[in-house]
Coordinates of C-alpha atoms and ligand atoms in Angstrom, one line a residue:
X366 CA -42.6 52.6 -181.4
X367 CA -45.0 55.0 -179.7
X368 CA -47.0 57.0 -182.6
X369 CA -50.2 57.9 -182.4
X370 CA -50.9 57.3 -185.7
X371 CA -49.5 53.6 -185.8
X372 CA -51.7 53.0 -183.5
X373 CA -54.6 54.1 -185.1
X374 CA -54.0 52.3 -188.3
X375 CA -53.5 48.8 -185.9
X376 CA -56.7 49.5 -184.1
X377 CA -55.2 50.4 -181.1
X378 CA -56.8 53.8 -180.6
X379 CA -60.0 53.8 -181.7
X380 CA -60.9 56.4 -184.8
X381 CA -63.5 56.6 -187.6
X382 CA -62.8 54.8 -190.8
X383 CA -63.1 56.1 -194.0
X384 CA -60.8 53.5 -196.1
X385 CA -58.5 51.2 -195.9
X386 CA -56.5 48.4 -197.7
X387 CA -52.9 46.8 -197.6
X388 CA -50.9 49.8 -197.8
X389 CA -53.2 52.9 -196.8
X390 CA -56.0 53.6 -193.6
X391 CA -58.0 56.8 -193.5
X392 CA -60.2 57.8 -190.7
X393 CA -61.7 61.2 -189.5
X394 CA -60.0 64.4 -188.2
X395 CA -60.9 64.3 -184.6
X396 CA -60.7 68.5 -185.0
X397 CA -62.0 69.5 -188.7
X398 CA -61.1 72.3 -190.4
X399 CA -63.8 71.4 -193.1
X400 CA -67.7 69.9 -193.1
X401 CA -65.6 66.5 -194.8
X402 CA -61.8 66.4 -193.2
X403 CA -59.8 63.3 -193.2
X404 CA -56.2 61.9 -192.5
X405 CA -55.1 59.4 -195.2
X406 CA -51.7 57.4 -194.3
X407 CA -49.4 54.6 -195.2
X408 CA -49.6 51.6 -192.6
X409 CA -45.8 51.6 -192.4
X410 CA -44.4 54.6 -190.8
X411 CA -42.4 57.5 -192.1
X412 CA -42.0 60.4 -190.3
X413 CA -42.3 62.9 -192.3
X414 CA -42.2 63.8 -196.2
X415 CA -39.0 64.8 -195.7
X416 CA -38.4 61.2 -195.4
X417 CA -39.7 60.0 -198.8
X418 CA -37.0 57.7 -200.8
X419 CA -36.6 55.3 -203.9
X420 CA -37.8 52.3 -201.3
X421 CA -40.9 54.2 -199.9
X422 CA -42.6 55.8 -202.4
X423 CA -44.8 53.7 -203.7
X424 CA -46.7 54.1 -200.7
X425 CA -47.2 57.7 -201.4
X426 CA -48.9 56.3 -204.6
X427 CA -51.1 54.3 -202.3
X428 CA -52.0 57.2 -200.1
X429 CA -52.7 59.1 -203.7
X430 CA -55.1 56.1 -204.8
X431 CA -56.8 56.1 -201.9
X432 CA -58.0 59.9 -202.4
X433 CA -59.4 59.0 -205.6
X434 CA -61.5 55.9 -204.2
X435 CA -62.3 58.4 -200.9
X436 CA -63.2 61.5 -203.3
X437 CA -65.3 58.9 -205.2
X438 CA -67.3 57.2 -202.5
X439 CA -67.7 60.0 -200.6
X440 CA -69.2 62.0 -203.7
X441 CA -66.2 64.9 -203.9
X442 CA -67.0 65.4 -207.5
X443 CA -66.9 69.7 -206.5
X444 CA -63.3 69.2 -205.5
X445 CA -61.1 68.6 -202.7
X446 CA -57.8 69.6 -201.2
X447 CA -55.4 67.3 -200.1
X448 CA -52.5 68.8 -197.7
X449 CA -49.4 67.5 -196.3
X450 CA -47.8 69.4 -193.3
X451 CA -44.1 68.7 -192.8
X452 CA -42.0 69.7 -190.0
X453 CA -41.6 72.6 -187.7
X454 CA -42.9 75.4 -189.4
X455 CA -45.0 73.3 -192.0
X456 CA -47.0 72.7 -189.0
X457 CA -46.7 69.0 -188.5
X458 CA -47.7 68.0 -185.0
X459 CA -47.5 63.9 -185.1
X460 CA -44.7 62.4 -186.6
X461 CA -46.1 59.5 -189.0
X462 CA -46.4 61.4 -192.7
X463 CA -50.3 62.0 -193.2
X464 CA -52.1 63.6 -196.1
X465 CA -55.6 65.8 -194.6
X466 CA -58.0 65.3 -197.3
X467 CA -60.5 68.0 -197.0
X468 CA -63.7 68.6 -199.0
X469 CA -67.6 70.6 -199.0
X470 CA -66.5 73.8 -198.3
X471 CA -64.8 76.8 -200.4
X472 CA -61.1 76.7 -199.5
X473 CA -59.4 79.4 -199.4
X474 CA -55.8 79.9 -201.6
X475 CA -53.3 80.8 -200.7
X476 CA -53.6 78.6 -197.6
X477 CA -52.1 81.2 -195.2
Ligands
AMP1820 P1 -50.8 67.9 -188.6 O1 -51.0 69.1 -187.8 O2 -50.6 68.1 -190.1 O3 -49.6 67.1 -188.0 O4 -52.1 67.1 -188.4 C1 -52.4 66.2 -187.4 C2 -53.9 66.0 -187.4 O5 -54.2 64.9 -186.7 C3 -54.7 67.2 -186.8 O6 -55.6 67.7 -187.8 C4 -55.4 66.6 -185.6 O7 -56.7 67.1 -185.4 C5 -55.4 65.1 -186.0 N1 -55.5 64.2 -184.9 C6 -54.7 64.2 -183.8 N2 -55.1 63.1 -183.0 C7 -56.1 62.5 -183.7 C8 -56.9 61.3 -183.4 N3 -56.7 60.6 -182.2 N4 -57.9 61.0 -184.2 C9 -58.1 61.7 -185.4 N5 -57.3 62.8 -185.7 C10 -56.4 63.2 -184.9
ZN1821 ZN1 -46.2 55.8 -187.0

């Protein structure tokens, strides 16, 4: 399958790791929106979170896991946002489901 993001998560195209494990890599957004900005997924794709079932949801637990050992590590103790974009007009623009955890900065709510 030709996703970007598969291919980060196998090594394929090179990134910056944060975490990883079994289930779950995290590496750097190449275009931060925040002084600490990273993309958390599942190894296994899934497009989208519109595509979240009974059989594939425990991976979303893994993702959610993950953000507490990242926030952790990385010393997030002021707080953190994580975001999922979905589709279209949720702004998605690759199509493997990703979570941008993004910290050390005030952000700003409503997101706009
Ligand atoms: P979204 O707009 O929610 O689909 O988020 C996609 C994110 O992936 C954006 O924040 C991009 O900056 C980021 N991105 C795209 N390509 C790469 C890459 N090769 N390495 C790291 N982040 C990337
Ligand atoms: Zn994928």
């Amino acid at each position: 399958m030709d996703c970007l993001f598969c291919k980060i998560a196998a090594g394929e195209i090179p990134s910056t790791k944060v975490y990883e494990d079994e289930f779950v890599y995290a590496f750097l957004d190449i275009e931060p929106q925040a002084p600490f900005h990273a993309i958390i997924i599942p190894r296994q794709h899934i497009s989208g979170a519109d595509k979240i079932n009974g059989e594939n949801s425990i991976l979303i637990a893994k993702v959610f896991e993950a953000v507490a050992k990242i926030a952790e590590k990385e010393n997030l103790e002021k707080g953190f946002r994580v975001v999922n974009n979905c589709g279209e007009e949720g702004g998605q623009t690759v199509g493997h489901i990703h979570f941008h955890l993004l910290a050390r900065r005030n952000l700003a709510w409503p997101p706009g």
